[in-house]
Amino acid sequence: MDDERVLRETLRYLGYKREQPDSQIAALLQECMEELKKAVSFRHVKREVSLQLTEKWGICTELFTAESRSLSRNLKGCDRLLVFAATAGIGADQLIQRYERVRMSKAVVIQAMAAAMIEEYCDCLNREWKEEFRKAGRYLRPRFSPGYGDFPLECQRTLIRGLEAGKRIGLTLTDSLIMMPSKSVTAVIGISSLPADCFVEGCEACGRTDCEYRRD
Amino acid sequence: MGIRDELGKRIIFFDGGTGSLLQERGLKPGELPETWNILHPEIVTELHRNYLEAGSDIVLTNTFGANRLKYDGKNSWDVKDVVRAAVENARRAVEEAAKETGKRGWVALDMGPTGKLLKPMGDLAFEDACAIFGEVARAGAQAGADCILIETMSDGYEMKAAVLGAKENTDLPVFATMTFDEKGKLLTGGDAASAVALLEGLRVDALGINCGLGPVQMKAIVKTILEEASVPVIVNPNAGLPRSENGKTVYDIDADAFAREMEEMARMGAWLLGGCCGTTPDHIRKTVERCASITPLPITEKEKTVVSSWSHRVEIGDDPILVGERINPTGKKKMKQALRENDMGYILEEGVGQQEKGVHVLDVNVGLPEINEPEMMERAVTELQGVLDLPLQIDTSDMEAMERAMRIYNGKPMINSVNGKEESMNAVFPLVKKYGGVVVALALDENGIPETAQGRVEIAKKIYSRAAEYGIRKKDILIDALCLTVSSDSRGAVTALETLRRVRDELGGRTTLGVSNISFGLPQRGVINSAFFAMALQNGLSAAIINPGAEGMMNAYFSYRALAGLDPQCGDYISRYGGQAGGEKAAAPASGTEIKSLGECVEKGLKEQAVQAVKILLETEDPLEIIQREMIPALDRAGVRFEAGTLYLPQLLMCAEAAKAAFERIKDKMLSCGETQEKKGRIILATVKGDIHDIGKNIVRVLLENYSYEVLDLGKDVPPETVVETAVREKIRLVGLSALMTTTVPSMEETIRQLREKAPWVKVMVGGAVLTEEYAGTIGADCYCRDGMASVKYAENLFSEDCR
């Protein structure tokens, strides 16, 4: 895990744009980083399934079916799908819960940092997989999560169940589709035999250019 | 013969995996395996038979995920029908196999996790979890299961709910296995030793480990479990570690290697063996071949006195431990006020403070005549265990409060207290038997406190023997030797010390003492307390109930441990005192550091310096004047900079924290002069039903409190009705609602609708990640707050208009 990138992303989540934190906040970040590293426990589970793209933006796999224009576009030219779930574990939530009651300033930093960490963890995994697949002449698309664009949030349920994510990595879902541990990611990644390097990933791929958190 | 009678006579074998075998027969990914009990009973029955013929003594019903959350009887079958069908399938297999082999197996009702996380982290209430498991257990027992196996639990709290559900609804033997990671931790962070403490406390018939790991990775954890447990141990590993091959899951060791490892488990002392994911009848057959002739190792009773939290266990042994006594209203004005005002923050801070000072267990006493103690106790325990990982000592004489706290406690608690009176023992021991715990037993009875150590030792013996009738062992009792103040009884200390010594030497028991009682009525109590504490430790005190803020007590404790050979190389002593220069407290800030004004300290978020500055000001100035001249302008300056984007959220909150610390000092001063600071208004804050992300609401609370608003914080996942009821009852002018998810905005809308109907005078401000000005308008809110400062502004405007 790249600490520098985690720190940069943490600051972005906290509303810093180009400014550097003062020494007091820099020290707080370090303190949080140390505590959080002890508390997190990253796990993931993944599964490769066959994929059919049907009419009207239909996406059909053995784990879920959905209609989504944005995901269909993302998956154009793909015939298989990697489905995965990853989590930083409940330790991060326990820390946040503790500091919410006794030191709010630390709670907000830890919550931003844990979010940055799980993203970084997923980026690392995705890079590894990309490399692995490339060797076999297959190409991975950027990851796409339920709730992005018009990919229905309801798919969360079937994804998590199909991956047995509860049993395997302790990822649970509330009735209102909130993931717990909260620092968790579920996503799908299209697999294609055609390279598609022109894809932009993450924040930059989003159409909303006036977002105050936008990375540039 | 019943399964309980058979335990220990020979090794008992469970079956192996089901999921992958059902998949081979056509179960689709994502399809619920339990439906096959009804759709394909013949396949499920055959699977059981294969295991029985391979040598399994116990087959697990195909009910891992069978609970009402997945089988609600509306969108799918009813859980009771699924369970009944599953037990019938297993029973049929047992009968058929018995005809074939002449050996009759047992049917274990299998209960896996609900797939939900319990509150406060998740949205499943503890009692709801108990009911969900209870329903399954009842259905299984009615259908004819011989025992219950609760398995693959990776959260001790959910495990506790399942055990209670099973035991409160059936008389069947209950076995419990948990899932650990390679580091030996549960997903929720608990370790194996704490899991054993919890499960033994709940009096399960056997306990152990399953799933998650292969037998090789499990070995170290099994060893720990065997060292801690005094009940039979179960080991049901996966067939090694999984990896993916062409989209299929395969495991890294074969049936022969598996059996070899399992033989080792039996030789180490496990009594029940089986398999989990990836294991097949072949794994079980080979395991039976290797292990059937092994005589189970006798179980030794572990004489360890152990309490646990959700994360770890604390042993009360020869090395004494500290129990922090500060969460107790007796003689504490501020604690009493906090309890009356329902101010959990104060209690939590006392808890965190004591943990930082080094106590091992926290005593929790919230008894005040004018409050509802059972409710308050339950709330305090819930909040404390949400924030702290220390074991708690539930300290109350109210039996309802004691039971409610023991029930929802996430671990094996310490309980304070029982005594030698029949009435007390009859009330407390059944609770300890049911929920587990280490109980403090006061050496007094119907005749009062014996004047002699002999009398106290006699009572201790009586308590031990009455406890034994409930199956509660001596190791789970701490005798409180009782010290009466030496100011009225010159032999008070001598008698207590003799009692400690004799309980240790003659009875082999563990002891406790509220140490500072010795000095009631004397001047400079700390002087005599610390001397007495050292003497008590030397005489065998095992758990000292003290104030860790009293430096003299901590000095006595660390010195004693170093001198008594309990602190190898004086490591703890040195790490505590090594950096201190000659005992003198750190003096005033070094010269050269510029002295900042209170306002500056607050604005910059310098908490300690703000406290120092306010102390100096309070010596000469009026508290209200300080608030007006220094505090409020500082908060305003920070607020303006935050809005301008030159000060960021963590800084704004550090400023708020510094202000809060300074306000505390000001409040103390005003309280001592009999004044109170007027609140500007009362505001309800709540995170709406269905939403469990609390952070936004909590930021707003911190800020509003600094602007002298009284915040009624209803927490998270709050039903609309609760918000409305509170608003009506308390005649609230302003309600702040938070929602983070698109899925929970509808319950925000519903809350607003109900408020408009029943409390039309209320103004509603809303905030949360998915909301916008426009969205807030559509759901009928009066104000959208994009951040915490916006809510302060809205409140300031609203309440000042009201004044005009």
Short mmCIF file of N, CA and C in Angstrom, two decimals, chain B residues 157 160 164 194 196-203 305-310 312-314 316 321 323 360-364 377 381 385 390-396 401-417 428 431-440 472 475-478:
data_model
loop_
_atom_site.label_atom_id
_atom_site.label_comp_id
_atom_site.label_asym_id
_atom_site.label_seq_id
_atom_site.Cartn_x
_atom_site.Cartn_y
_atom_site.Cartn_z
N TYR B 157 -20.66 -11.75 19.65
CA TYR B 157 -21.94 -11.22 20.12
C TYR B 157 -23.09 -11.99 19.46
N LYS B 160 -23.34 -15.29 21.05
CA LYS B 160 -24.05 -15.25 22.33
C LYS B 160 -25.57 -15.27 22.10
N LEU B 164 -28.08 -18.23 23.46
CA LEU B 164 -29.25 -17.91 24.29
C LEU B 164 -30.54 -18.37 23.59
N SER B 194 -10.75 -15.23 24.40
CA SER B 194 -11.95 -14.52 24.83
C SER B 194 -13.21 -15.27 24.37
N VAL B 196 -13.46 -18.52 24.14
CA VAL B 196 -13.63 -19.64 25.07
C VAL B 196 -14.28 -19.15 26.37
N ALA B 197 -13.81 -18.02 26.87
CA ALA B 197 -14.37 -17.48 28.11
C ALA B 197 -15.87 -17.23 27.95
N LEU B 198 -16.23 -16.61 26.85
CA LEU B 198 -17.64 -16.32 26.58
C LEU B 198 -18.47 -17.60 26.54
N LEU B 199 -18.00 -18.58 25.77
CA LEU B 199 -18.80 -19.79 25.54
C LEU B 199 -18.85 -20.66 26.79
N GLU B 200 -17.77 -20.75 27.53
CA GLU B 200 -17.83 -21.51 28.78
C GLU B 200 -18.77 -20.84 29.77
N GLY B 201 -18.75 -19.51 29.76
CA GLY B 201 -19.66 -18.78 30.62
C GLY B 201 -21.11 -19.10 30.28
N LEU B 202 -21.38 -19.25 29.00
CA LEU B 202 -22.75 -19.56 28.56
C LEU B 202 -23.07 -21.04 28.70
N ARG B 203 -22.08 -21.79 29.17
CA ARG B 203 -22.27 -23.21 29.50
C ARG B 203 -22.69 -24.06 28.29
N THR B 305 -9.10 -17.79 36.50
CA THR B 305 -10.20 -16.85 36.69
C THR B 305 -10.13 -15.84 35.56
N VAL B 306 -11.17 -15.85 34.71
CA VAL B 306 -11.08 -15.09 33.47
C VAL B 306 -12.35 -14.29 33.22
N VAL B 307 -12.19 -13.02 32.88
CA VAL B 307 -13.31 -12.24 32.35
C VAL B 307 -12.92 -11.81 30.94
N SER B 308 -13.92 -11.42 30.14
CA SER B 308 -13.57 -11.04 28.77
C SER B 308 -14.43 -9.89 28.28
N SER B 309 -13.87 -9.20 27.30
CA SER B 309 -14.63 -8.21 26.54
C SER B 309 -14.82 -8.82 25.17
N TRP B 310 -15.36 -8.04 24.22
CA TRP B 310 -15.50 -8.56 22.86
C TRP B 310 -14.15 -8.78 22.21
N HIS B 312 -10.77 -9.18 24.05
CA HIS B 312 -9.74 -9.98 24.71
C HIS B 312 -10.20 -10.41 26.09
N ARG B 313 -9.38 -11.29 26.69
CA ARG B 313 -9.73 -11.72 28.03
C ARG B 313 -8.69 -11.19 29.02
N VAL B 314 -9.13 -11.05 30.25
CA VAL B 314 -8.23 -10.63 31.32
C VAL B 314 -8.22 -11.73 32.36
N ILE B 316 -7.39 -13.08 36.04
CA ILE B 316 -7.18 -12.60 37.39
C ILE B 316 -6.44 -13.70 38.12
N ILE B 321 -4.76 -7.37 39.15
CA ILE B 321 -5.27 -6.46 38.13
C ILE B 321 -5.98 -5.28 38.79
N VAL B 323 -9.19 -2.58 38.77
CA VAL B 323 -10.55 -2.30 38.33
C VAL B 323 -10.83 -0.82 38.60
N HIS B 360 -7.52 -2.49 33.99
CA HIS B 360 -7.77 -3.67 33.17
C HIS B 360 -9.26 -3.95 33.00
N VAL B 361 -10.05 -3.50 33.97
CA VAL B 361 -11.49 -3.73 33.97
C VAL B 361 -12.14 -2.43 34.45
N LEU B 362 -13.33 -2.13 33.92
CA LEU B 362 -14.03 -0.92 34.36
C LEU B 362 -15.26 -1.29 35.17
N ASP B 363 -15.36 -0.76 36.37
CA ASP B 363 -16.58 -0.92 37.16
C ASP B 363 -17.63 0.06 36.62
N VAL B 364 -18.87 -0.42 36.50
CA VAL B 364 -19.94 0.46 36.01
C VAL B 364 -21.08 0.45 37.02
N MET B 377 -28.47 1.34 33.10
CA MET B 377 -27.39 0.36 33.12
C MET B 377 -27.22 -0.27 31.74
N VAL B 381 -23.79 0.20 29.52
CA VAL B 381 -23.00 -0.95 29.09
C VAL B 381 -22.91 -0.97 27.56
N GLN B 385 -19.26 -0.53 25.79
CA GLN B 385 -18.64 -1.59 25.00
C GLN B 385 -18.58 -1.23 23.51
N LEU B 390 -12.37 -2.79 27.02
CA LEU B 390 -12.08 -3.37 28.33
C LEU B 390 -13.27 -4.19 28.83
N PRO B 391 -12.99 -5.29 29.55
CA PRO B 391 -14.09 -5.99 30.24
C PRO B 391 -14.74 -5.06 31.27
N LEU B 392 -16.03 -5.26 31.49
CA LEU B 392 -16.76 -4.40 32.42
C LEU B 392 -17.15 -5.17 33.67
N GLN B 393 -17.23 -4.44 34.77
CA GLN B 393 -17.75 -4.99 36.01
C GLN B 393 -19.11 -4.36 36.25
N ILE B 394 -20.15 -5.18 36.19
CA ILE B 394 -21.52 -4.69 36.33
C ILE B 394 -21.82 -4.57 37.81
N ASP B 395 -21.97 -3.33 38.26
CA ASP B 395 -22.01 -3.06 39.69
C ASP B 395 -23.39 -2.50 40.06
N THR B 396 -24.24 -3.36 40.61
CA THR B 396 -25.57 -2.90 40.97
C THR B 396 -26.20 -3.86 41.98
N ALA B 401 -31.54 -4.63 36.70
CA ALA B 401 -30.42 -3.95 36.02
C ALA B 401 -29.30 -4.94 35.77
N MET B 402 -29.03 -5.79 36.78
CA MET B 402 -27.95 -6.76 36.65
C MET B 402 -28.22 -7.73 35.50
N GLU B 403 -29.43 -8.25 35.46
CA GLU B 403 -29.72 -9.21 34.40
C GLU B 403 -29.68 -8.56 33.02
N ARG B 404 -30.27 -7.37 32.90
CA ARG B 404 -30.28 -6.74 31.57
C ARG B 404 -28.87 -6.46 31.10
N ALA B 405 -28.02 -6.02 32.01
CA ALA B 405 -26.65 -5.72 31.62
C ALA B 405 -25.90 -7.00 31.25
N MET B 406 -26.09 -8.06 32.04
CA MET B 406 -25.39 -9.32 31.75
C MET B 406 -25.84 -9.89 30.41
N ARG B 407 -27.10 -9.70 30.12
CA ARG B 407 -27.64 -10.25 28.89
C ARG B 407 -27.04 -9.58 27.65
N ILE B 408 -26.99 -8.27 27.67
CA ILE B 408 -26.52 -7.58 26.46
C ILE B 408 -25.01 -7.38 26.47
N TYR B 409 -24.34 -7.78 27.55
CA TYR B 409 -22.89 -7.61 27.60
C TYR B 409 -22.21 -8.51 26.57
N ASN B 410 -21.24 -7.95 25.87
CA ASN B 410 -20.57 -8.68 24.80
C ASN B 410 -19.30 -9.36 25.31
N GLY B 411 -19.49 -10.41 26.12
CA GLY B 411 -18.34 -11.11 26.68
C GLY B 411 -18.72 -11.81 27.97
N LYS B 412 -17.72 -12.12 28.78
CA LYS B 412 -17.97 -12.71 30.10
C LYS B 412 -17.67 -11.62 31.13
N PRO B 413 -18.69 -11.09 31.77
CA PRO B 413 -18.50 -9.91 32.60
C PRO B 413 -18.00 -10.23 34.01
N MET B 414 -17.61 -9.17 34.71
CA MET B 414 -17.42 -9.28 36.14
C MET B 414 -18.70 -8.71 36.75
N ILE B 415 -19.13 -9.28 37.86
CA ILE B 415 -20.39 -8.86 38.46
C ILE B 415 -20.16 -8.46 39.90
N ASN B 416 -20.72 -7.33 40.29
CA ASN B 416 -20.52 -6.80 41.63
C ASN B 416 -21.90 -6.45 42.17
N SER B 417 -22.54 -7.28 43.03
CA SER B 417 -21.93 -8.36 43.75
C SER B 417 -23.01 -9.28 44.30
N VAL B 428 -28.62 -13.98 42.52
CA VAL B 428 -27.48 -13.72 41.63
C VAL B 428 -26.96 -14.99 40.94
N LEU B 431 -28.29 -16.12 37.59
CA LEU B 431 -27.87 -15.25 36.48
C LEU B 431 -26.46 -15.62 36.02
N VAL B 432 -25.59 -15.87 36.99
CA VAL B 432 -24.21 -16.24 36.64
C VAL B 432 -24.21 -17.57 35.91
N LYS B 433 -25.08 -18.47 36.34
CA LYS B 433 -25.16 -19.76 35.69
C LYS B 433 -25.61 -19.60 34.24
N LYS B 434 -26.55 -18.72 34.02
CA LYS B 434 -27.09 -18.57 32.68
C LYS B 434 -26.18 -17.78 31.74
N TYR B 435 -25.68 -16.65 32.22
CA TYR B 435 -24.95 -15.75 31.32
C TYR B 435 -23.44 -15.84 31.46
N GLY B 436 -22.98 -16.50 32.53
CA GLY B 436 -21.54 -16.55 32.76
C GLY B 436 -21.06 -15.30 33.44
N GLY B 437 -19.87 -15.39 34.04
CA GLY B 437 -19.32 -14.21 34.70
C GLY B 437 -18.46 -14.61 35.88
N VAL B 438 -17.68 -13.64 36.30
CA VAL B 438 -16.92 -13.79 37.54
C VAL B 438 -17.60 -12.87 38.53
N VAL B 439 -18.00 -13.42 39.67
CA VAL B 439 -18.82 -12.60 40.57
C VAL B 439 -18.07 -12.25 41.86
N VAL B 440 -18.17 -10.98 42.21
CA VAL B 440 -17.60 -10.50 43.46
C VAL B 440 -18.54 -10.93 44.60
N ILE B 472 -21.38 -23.30 39.54
CA ILE B 472 -20.43 -22.17 39.44
C ILE B 472 -19.20 -22.52 40.27
N LYS B 475 -13.31 -20.75 40.94
CA LYS B 475 -12.49 -19.81 40.15
C LYS B 475 -13.32 -18.63 39.62
N ASP B 476 -14.63 -18.78 39.57
CA ASP B 476 -15.46 -17.68 39.07
C ASP B 476 -16.03 -16.81 40.18
N ILE B 477 -15.41 -16.91 41.35
CA ILE B 477 -15.85 -16.08 42.47
C ILE B 477 -14.65 -15.32 43.03
N LEU B 478 -14.83 -14.02 43.24
CA LEU B 478 -13.80 -13.22 43.88
C LEU B 478 -14.32 -12.84 45.26
#
